[in-house]
PDB file of C-alpha atoms in Angstrom:
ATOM      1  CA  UNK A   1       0.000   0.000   0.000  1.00  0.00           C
ATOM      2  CA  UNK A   2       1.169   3.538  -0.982  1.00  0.00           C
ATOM      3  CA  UNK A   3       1.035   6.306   1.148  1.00  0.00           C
ATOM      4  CA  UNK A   4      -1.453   8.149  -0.986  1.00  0.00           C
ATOM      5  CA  UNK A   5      -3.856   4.860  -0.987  1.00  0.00           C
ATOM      6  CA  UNK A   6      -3.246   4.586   3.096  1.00  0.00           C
ATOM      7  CA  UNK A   7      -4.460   8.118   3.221  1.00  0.00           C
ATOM      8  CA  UNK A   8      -7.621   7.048   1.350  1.00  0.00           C
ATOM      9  CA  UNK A   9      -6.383   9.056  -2.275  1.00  0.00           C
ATOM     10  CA  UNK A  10      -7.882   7.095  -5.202  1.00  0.00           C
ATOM     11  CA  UNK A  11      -6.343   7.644  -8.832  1.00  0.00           C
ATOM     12  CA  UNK A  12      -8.901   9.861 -10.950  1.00  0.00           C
ATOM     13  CA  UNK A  13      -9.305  12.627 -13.741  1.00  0.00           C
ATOM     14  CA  UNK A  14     -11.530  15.488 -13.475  1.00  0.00           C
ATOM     15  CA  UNK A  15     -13.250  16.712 -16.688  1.00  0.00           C
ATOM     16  CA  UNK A  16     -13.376  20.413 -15.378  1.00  0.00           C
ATOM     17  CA  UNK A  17     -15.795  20.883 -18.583  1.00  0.00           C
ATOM     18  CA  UNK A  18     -18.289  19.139 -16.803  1.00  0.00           C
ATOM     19  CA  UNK A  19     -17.107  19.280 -12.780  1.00  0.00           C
ATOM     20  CA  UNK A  20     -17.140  15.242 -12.982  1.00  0.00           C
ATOM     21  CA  UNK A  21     -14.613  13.228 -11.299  1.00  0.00           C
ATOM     22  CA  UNK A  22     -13.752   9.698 -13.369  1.00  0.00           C
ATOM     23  CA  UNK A  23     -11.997   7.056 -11.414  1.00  0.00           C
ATOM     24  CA  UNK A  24      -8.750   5.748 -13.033  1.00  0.00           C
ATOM     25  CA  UNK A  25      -9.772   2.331 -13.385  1.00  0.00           C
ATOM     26  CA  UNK A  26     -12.505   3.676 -15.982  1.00  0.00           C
ATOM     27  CA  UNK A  27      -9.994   5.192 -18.010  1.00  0.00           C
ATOM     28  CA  UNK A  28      -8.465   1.916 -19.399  1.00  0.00           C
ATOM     29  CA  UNK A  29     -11.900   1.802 -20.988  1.00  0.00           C
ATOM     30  CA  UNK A  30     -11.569   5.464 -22.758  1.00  0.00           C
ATOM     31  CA  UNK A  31     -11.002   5.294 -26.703  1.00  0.00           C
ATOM     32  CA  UNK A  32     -10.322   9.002 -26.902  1.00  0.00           C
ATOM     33  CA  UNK A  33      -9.772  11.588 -24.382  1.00  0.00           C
ATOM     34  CA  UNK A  34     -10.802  15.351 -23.931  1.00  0.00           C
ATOM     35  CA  UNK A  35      -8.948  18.320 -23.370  1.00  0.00           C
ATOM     36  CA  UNK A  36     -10.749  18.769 -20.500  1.00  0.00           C
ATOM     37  CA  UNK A  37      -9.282  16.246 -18.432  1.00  0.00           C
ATOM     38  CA  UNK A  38      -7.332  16.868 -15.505  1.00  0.00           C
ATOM     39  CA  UNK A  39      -5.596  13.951 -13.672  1.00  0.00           C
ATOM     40  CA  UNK A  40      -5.186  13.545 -10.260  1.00  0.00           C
ATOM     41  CA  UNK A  41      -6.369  12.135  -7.504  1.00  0.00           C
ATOM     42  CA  UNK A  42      -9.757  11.521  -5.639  1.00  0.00           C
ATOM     43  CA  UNK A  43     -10.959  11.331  -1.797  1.00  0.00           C
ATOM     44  CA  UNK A  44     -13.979  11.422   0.367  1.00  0.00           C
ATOM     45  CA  UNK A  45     -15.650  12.911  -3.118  1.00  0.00           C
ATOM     46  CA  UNK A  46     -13.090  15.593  -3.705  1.00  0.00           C
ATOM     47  CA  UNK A  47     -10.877  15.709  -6.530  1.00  0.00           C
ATOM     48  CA  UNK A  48      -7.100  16.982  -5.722  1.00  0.00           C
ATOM     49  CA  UNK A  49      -4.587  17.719  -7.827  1.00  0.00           C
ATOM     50  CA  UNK A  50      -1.087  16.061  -7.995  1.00  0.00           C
ATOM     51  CA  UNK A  51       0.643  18.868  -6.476  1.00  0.00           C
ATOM     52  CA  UNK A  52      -2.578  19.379  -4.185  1.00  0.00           C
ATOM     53  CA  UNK A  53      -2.658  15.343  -3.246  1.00  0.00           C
ATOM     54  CA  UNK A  54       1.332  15.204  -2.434  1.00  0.00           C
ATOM     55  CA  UNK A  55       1.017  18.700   0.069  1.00  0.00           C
ATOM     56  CA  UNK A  56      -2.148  17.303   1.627  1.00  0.00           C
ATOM     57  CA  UNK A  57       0.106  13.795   2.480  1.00  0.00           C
ATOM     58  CA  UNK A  58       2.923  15.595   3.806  1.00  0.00           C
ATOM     59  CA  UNK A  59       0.613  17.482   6.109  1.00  0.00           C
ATOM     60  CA  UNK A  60      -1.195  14.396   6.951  1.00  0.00           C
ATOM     61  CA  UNK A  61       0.723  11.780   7.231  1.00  0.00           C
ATOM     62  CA  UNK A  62       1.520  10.260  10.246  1.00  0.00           C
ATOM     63  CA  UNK A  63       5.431   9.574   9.127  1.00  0.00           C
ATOM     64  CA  UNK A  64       6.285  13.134   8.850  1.00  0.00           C
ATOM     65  CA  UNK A  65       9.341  11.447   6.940  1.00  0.00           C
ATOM     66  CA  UNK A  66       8.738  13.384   3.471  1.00  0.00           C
ATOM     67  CA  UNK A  67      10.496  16.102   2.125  1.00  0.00           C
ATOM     68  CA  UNK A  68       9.420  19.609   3.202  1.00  0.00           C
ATOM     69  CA  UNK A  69       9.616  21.014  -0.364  1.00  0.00           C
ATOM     70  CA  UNK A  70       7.804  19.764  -3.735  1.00  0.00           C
ATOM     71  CA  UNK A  71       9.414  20.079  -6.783  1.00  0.00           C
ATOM     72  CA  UNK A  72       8.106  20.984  -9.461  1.00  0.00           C
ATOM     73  CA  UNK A  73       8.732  18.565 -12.123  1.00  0.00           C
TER      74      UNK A  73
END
């Protein structure tokens, strides 16, 4: 288990056209994709981005082991 999955994060896109949240595990299903999609990551019915999912674990997790500063790759 990941860090981000112990935390309760699920892998997901959000189609900000539309303000709907897709869980990854659909997308293996997509044939074409929008512009609109955003991925990221999903939990308790919020959608976070990347950036926005890896501050809220450093804040939150228990470990307090991860580095202070994100990168931005």
């Amino acid at each position: 288990m990941t860090l981000m999955t112990s935390l309760g994060f699920r892998p997901a896109f959000l189609d900000f056209a539309t303000m709907t949240i897709y869980p990854s595990e659909l997308a293996a299903r997509v044939t074409a994709s929008r512009a609109t999609l955003v991925a990221g990551y999903e939990r308790n019915g919020f959608f976070y981005t990347r950036t926005a999912a890896a501050r809220a674990a450093i804040e939150w997790s228990p470990l307090r082991r991860l580095p202070a500063r994100i990168s931005k790759a």
